[in-house]
Coordinates of C-alpha atoms and ligand atoms in Angstrom, one line a residue:
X27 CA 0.0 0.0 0.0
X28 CA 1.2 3.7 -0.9
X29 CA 0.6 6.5 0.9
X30 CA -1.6 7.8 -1.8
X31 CA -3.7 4.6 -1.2
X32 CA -2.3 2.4 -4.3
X33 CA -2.9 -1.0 -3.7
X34 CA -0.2 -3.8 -4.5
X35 CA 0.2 -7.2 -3.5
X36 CA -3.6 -8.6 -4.7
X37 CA -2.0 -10.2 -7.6
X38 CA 1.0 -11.8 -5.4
X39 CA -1.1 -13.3 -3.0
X40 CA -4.3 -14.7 -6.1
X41 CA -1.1 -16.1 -7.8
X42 CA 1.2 -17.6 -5.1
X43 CA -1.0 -18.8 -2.7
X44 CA -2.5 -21.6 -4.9
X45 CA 1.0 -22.7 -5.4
X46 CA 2.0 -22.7 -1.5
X47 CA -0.9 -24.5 -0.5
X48 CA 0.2 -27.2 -3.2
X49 CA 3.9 -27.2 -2.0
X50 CA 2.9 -27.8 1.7
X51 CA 0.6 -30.5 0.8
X52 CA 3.6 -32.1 -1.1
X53 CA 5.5 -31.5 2.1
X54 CA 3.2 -33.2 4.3
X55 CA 3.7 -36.1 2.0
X56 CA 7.5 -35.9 1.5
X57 CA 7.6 -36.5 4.9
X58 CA 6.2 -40.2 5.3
X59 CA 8.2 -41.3 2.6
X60 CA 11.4 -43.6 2.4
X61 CA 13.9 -41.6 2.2
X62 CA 16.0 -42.1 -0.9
X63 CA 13.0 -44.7 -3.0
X64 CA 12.0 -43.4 -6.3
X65 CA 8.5 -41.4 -5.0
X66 CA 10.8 -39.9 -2.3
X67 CA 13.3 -38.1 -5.4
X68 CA 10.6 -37.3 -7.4
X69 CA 8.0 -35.7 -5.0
X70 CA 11.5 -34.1 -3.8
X71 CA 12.0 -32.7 -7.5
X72 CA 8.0 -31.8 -7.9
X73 CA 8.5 -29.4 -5.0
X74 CA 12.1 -28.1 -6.0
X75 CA 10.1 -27.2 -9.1
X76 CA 7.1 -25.9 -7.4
X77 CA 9.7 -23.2 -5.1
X78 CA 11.5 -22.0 -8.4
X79 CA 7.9 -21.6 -9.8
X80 CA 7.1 -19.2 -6.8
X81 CA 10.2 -17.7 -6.8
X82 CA 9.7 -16.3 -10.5
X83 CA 6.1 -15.4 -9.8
X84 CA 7.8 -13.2 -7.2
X85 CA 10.2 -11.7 -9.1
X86 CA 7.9 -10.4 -12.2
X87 CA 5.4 -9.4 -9.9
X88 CA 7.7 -7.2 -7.7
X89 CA 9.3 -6.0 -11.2
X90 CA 6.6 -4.7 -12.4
X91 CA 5.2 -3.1 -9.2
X92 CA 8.4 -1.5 -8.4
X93 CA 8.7 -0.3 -12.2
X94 CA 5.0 1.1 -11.9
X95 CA 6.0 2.9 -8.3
X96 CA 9.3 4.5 -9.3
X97 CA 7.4 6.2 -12.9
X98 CA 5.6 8.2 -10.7
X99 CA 7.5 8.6 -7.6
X100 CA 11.4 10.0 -7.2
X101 CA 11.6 9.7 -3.9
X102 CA 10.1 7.1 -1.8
X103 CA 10.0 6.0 1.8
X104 CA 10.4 2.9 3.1
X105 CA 10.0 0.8 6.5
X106 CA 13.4 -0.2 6.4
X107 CA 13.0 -4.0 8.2
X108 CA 16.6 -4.7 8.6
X109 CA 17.9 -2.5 11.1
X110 CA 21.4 -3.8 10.6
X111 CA 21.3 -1.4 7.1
X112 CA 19.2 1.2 8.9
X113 CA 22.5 3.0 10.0
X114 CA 24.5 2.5 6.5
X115 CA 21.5 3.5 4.4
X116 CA 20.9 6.8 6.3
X117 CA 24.5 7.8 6.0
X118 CA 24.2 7.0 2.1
X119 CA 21.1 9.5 1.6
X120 CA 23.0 12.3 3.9
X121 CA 25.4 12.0 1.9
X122 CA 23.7 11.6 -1.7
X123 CA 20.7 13.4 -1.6
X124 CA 19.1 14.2 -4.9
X125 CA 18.0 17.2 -6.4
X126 CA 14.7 18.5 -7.4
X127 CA 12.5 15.5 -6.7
X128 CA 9.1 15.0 -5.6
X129 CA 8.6 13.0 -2.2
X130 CA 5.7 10.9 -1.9
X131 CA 5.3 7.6 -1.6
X132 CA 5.8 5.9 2.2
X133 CA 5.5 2.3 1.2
X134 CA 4.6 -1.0 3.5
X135 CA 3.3 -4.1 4.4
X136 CA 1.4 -5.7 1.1
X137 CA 4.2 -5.2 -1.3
X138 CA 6.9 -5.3 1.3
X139 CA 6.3 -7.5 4.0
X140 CA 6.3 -10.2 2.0
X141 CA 9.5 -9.7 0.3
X142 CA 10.8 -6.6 1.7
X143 CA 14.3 -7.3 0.9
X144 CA 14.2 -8.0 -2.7
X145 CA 11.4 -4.7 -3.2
X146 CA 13.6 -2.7 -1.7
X147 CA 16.8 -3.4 -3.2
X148 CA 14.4 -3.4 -7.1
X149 CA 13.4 0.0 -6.0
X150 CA 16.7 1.4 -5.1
X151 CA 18.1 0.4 -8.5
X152 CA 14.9 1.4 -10.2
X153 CA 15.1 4.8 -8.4
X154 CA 19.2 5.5 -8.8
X155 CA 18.6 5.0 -12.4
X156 CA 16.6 7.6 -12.6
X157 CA 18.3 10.2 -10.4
X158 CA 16.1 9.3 -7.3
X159 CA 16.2 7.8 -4.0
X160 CA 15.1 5.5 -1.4
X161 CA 14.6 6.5 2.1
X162 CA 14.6 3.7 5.2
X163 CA 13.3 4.4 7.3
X164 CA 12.6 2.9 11.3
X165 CA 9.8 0.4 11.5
X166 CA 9.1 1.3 15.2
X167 CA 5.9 3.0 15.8
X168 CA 4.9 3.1 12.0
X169 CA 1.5 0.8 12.7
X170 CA 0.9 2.7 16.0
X171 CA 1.3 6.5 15.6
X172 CA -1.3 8.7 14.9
X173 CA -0.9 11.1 11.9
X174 CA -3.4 13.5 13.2
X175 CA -1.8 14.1 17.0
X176 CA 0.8 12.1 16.8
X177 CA -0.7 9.9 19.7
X178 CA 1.3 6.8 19.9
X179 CA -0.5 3.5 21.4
X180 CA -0.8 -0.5 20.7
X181 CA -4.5 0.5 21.3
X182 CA -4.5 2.6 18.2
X183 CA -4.6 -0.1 15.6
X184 CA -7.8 -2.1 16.9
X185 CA -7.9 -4.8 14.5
X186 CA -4.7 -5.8 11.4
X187 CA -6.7 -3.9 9.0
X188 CA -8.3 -0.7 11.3
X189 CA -6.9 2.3 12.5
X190 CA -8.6 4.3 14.9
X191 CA -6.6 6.9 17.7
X192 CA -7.8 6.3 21.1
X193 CA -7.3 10.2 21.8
X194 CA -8.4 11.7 19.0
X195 CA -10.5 9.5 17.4
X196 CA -9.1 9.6 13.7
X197 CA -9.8 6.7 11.9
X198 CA -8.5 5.4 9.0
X199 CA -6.9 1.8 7.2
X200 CA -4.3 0.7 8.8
X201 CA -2.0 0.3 6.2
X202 CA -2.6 3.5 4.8
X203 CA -2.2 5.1 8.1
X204 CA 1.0 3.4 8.2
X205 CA 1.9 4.4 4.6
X206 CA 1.3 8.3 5.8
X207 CA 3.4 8.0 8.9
X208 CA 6.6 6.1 6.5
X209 CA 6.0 8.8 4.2
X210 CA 6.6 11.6 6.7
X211 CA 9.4 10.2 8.3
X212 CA 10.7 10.0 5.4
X213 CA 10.2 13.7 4.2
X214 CA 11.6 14.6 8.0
X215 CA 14.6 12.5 6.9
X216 CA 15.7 14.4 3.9
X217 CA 14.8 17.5 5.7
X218 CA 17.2 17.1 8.7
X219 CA 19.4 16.0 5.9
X220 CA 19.3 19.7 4.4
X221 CA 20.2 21.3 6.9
X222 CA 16.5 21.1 8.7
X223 CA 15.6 23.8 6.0
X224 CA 11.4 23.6 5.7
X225 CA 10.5 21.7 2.7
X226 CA 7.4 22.4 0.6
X227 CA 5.2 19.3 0.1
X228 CA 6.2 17.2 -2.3
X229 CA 10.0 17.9 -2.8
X230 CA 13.3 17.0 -2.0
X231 CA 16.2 19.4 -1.6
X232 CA 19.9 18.5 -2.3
X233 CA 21.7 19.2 1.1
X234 CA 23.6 22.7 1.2
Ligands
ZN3 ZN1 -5.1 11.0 17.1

């Protein structure tokens, strides 16, 4: 889910899930046979078979996702889910910030969370190549914080898919509240990046 409420991940989970089902039934199987016997190396092949299949699914779904993002987006936000890279990644867009872009996007859980690694390093390429950037940025709080008074509570996100602030009372999607609250982190990012200079919505300012 976007920030602007664009919806991805539909057409993962229609195509792949089918195919999971069918590889953890082959599983189940591959378990209660003799280990080595003729069924045993071919249900073993049958599921080798059924991985790569989901694998590429994957692959030309996120490619043309993260194509379809980074045409209308030149700098996007990101729940960066490896904290390990949080720190290196930061650095990186201090130090390379790009000029004269528009921020939008904050980006999470449909497309990401189920390969967040591999969407995030397609849109980083993606966005490089065309003089953009991606911004990690801290996963904490993302699900919890409300955009509106910046209440931030477990209590907030009453159900996986609904929002609603305990103090205030805003309600909204979940992921899209989440998507808003990736989005300005992101924007306060580059900001503090440029020198904490106020930046108009929708743009991104090359550090002085
Ligand atoms: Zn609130």
């Amino acid at each position: 889910m976007l920030s602007d409420g664009t919806h991805y991940g539909d057409e993962l989970k229609d195509r792949i899930q089918p195919l999971t089902e069918r590889t953890k039934l082959l599983q189940k199987r591959f378990k209660h046979k003799t280990k080595g016997s003729r069924s045993w190396r071919a249900l073993k092949k049958q599921i080798a078979k059924l991985h790569l299949r989901i694998r590429n699914i994957r692959r030309d779904i996120l490619h043309k996702a993260t194509a379809d993002i980074c045409k209308n987006h030149v700098c996007i936000s990101m729940e960066d889910l490896n904290l390990k890279n949080m720190t290196a990644s930061a650095r990186g867009t201090v130090e390379n910030p790009s000029t004269n872009v528009r921020a939008k996007a904050g980006l999470n859980r449909e497309l990401l969370l189920r390969a967040p690694g591999e969407a995030g390093r397609m849109l980083e390429y993606k966005l490089r190549l065309r003089g953009g950037m991606l911004i990690k940025v801290p996963p904490q709080y993302t699900s919890q914080t409300c955009p509106v008074c910046g209440h931030v509570s477990s209590g907030n996100r009453i159900s996986q898919s609904i929002f609603v602030c305990e103090k205030c009372g805003h309600k909204a999607n979940a992921d899209l509240n989440a998507a808003e609250n990736i989005r300005r982190a992101g924007r306060a990012r580059i900001a503090g990046a440029a020198g904490s200079q106020e930046l108009s919505p929708g743009t991104c300012r090359r550090a002085a």
